[in-house]
Amino acid sequence: MLFGATLRWYETEVIDAWSKIVGDFIAAHSAPVALREGILYVRVLQPALHYELEQISKPQILRKLKQRFSAKTIRDIRFRVG
């Protein structure tokens, strides 16, 4: 049970830190929705921003997340338009 509580704590911390990590513009047009098995799922509002995040910004965002939360907590990001 403690592991589940810790996982929810990390999920909350990641969601709270999202705007600091990606900046105000990206944060205004995207939102992390879940952290499952080391994968952060992020909802993105526009297809153009999805492309930008997936193809260009993903390595930098992932590096910042890993620095802040450890590679064990976050090992990948999946962006979805919706």
Short mmCIF file of N, CA and C in Angstrom, two decimals, residues 21-49:
data_model
loop_
_atom_site.label_atom_id
_atom_site.label_comp_id
_atom_site.label_asym_id
_atom_site.label_seq_id
_atom_site.Cartn_x
_atom_site.Cartn_y
_atom_site.Cartn_z
N ILE A 21 8.81 23.12 -15.62
CA ILE A 21 9.71 22.36 -16.48
C ILE A 21 9.56 22.74 -17.94
N VAL A 22 8.33 22.92 -18.41
CA VAL A 22 8.11 23.17 -19.84
C VAL A 22 7.89 24.64 -20.19
N GLY A 23 7.64 25.48 -19.20
CA GLY A 23 7.39 26.90 -19.48
C GLY A 23 5.90 27.19 -19.59
N ASP A 24 5.57 28.46 -19.48
CA ASP A 24 4.17 28.89 -19.43
C ASP A 24 3.38 28.57 -20.69
N PHE A 25 3.97 28.80 -21.87
CA PHE A 25 3.22 28.60 -23.11
C PHE A 25 2.83 27.14 -23.28
N ILE A 26 3.81 26.25 -23.17
CA ILE A 26 3.50 24.82 -23.34
C ILE A 26 2.55 24.35 -22.24
N ALA A 27 2.77 24.81 -21.03
CA ALA A 27 1.90 24.41 -19.91
C ALA A 27 0.46 24.86 -20.13
N ALA A 28 0.28 26.01 -20.79
CA ALA A 28 -1.07 26.51 -21.06
C ALA A 28 -1.79 25.67 -22.11
N HIS A 29 -1.05 24.92 -22.90
CA HIS A 29 -1.64 24.15 -24.00
C HIS A 29 -1.45 22.64 -23.86
N SER A 30 -1.03 22.22 -22.68
CA SER A 30 -0.85 20.78 -22.43
C SER A 30 -1.03 20.52 -20.95
N ALA A 31 -1.23 19.25 -20.62
CA ALA A 31 -1.39 18.89 -19.22
C ALA A 31 -1.02 17.42 -19.01
N PRO A 32 -0.15 17.15 -18.04
CA PRO A 32 0.12 15.75 -17.71
C PRO A 32 -1.14 15.16 -17.05
N VAL A 33 -1.51 13.97 -17.47
CA VAL A 33 -2.74 13.38 -16.96
C VAL A 33 -2.50 12.12 -16.12
N ALA A 34 -1.36 11.47 -16.32
CA ALA A 34 -1.10 10.25 -15.54
C ALA A 34 0.38 9.90 -15.59
N LEU A 35 0.82 9.19 -14.57
CA LEU A 35 2.17 8.63 -14.52
C LEU A 35 2.00 7.16 -14.19
N ARG A 36 2.26 6.32 -15.19
CA ARG A 36 2.09 4.87 -15.01
C ARG A 36 3.33 4.12 -15.45
N GLU A 37 3.87 3.34 -14.55
CA GLU A 37 5.03 2.49 -14.84
C GLU A 37 6.17 3.28 -15.47
N GLY A 38 6.40 4.49 -14.98
CA GLY A 38 7.49 5.31 -15.46
C GLY A 38 7.21 6.10 -16.71
N ILE A 39 5.99 6.00 -17.22
CA ILE A 39 5.62 6.75 -18.43
C ILE A 39 4.66 7.87 -18.05
N LEU A 40 5.05 9.09 -18.40
CA LEU A 40 4.20 10.25 -18.15
C LEU A 40 3.35 10.48 -19.39
N TYR A 41 2.02 10.47 -19.21
CA TYR A 41 1.08 10.72 -20.30
C TYR A 41 0.65 12.17 -20.24
N VAL A 42 0.78 12.85 -21.38
CA VAL A 42 0.50 14.28 -21.45
C VAL A 42 -0.51 14.55 -22.55
N ARG A 43 -1.58 15.27 -22.20
CA ARG A 43 -2.59 15.68 -23.17
C ARG A 43 -2.17 17.01 -23.78
N VAL A 44 -2.21 17.10 -25.09
CA VAL A 44 -1.82 18.30 -25.82
C VAL A 44 -3.02 18.79 -26.62
N LEU A 45 -3.25 20.10 -26.62
CA LEU A 45 -4.45 20.64 -27.24
C LEU A 45 -4.39 20.74 -28.77
N GLN A 46 -3.24 21.06 -29.34
CA GLN A 46 -3.16 21.24 -30.79
C GLN A 46 -2.19 20.25 -31.43
N PRO A 47 -2.54 19.76 -32.63
CA PRO A 47 -1.64 18.85 -33.34
C PRO A 47 -0.26 19.46 -33.62
N ALA A 48 -0.19 20.75 -33.91
CA ALA A 48 1.10 21.38 -34.18
C ALA A 48 2.00 21.34 -32.93
N LEU A 49 1.42 21.58 -31.78
CA LEU A 49 2.20 21.51 -30.54
C LEU A 49 2.59 20.07 -30.24
#
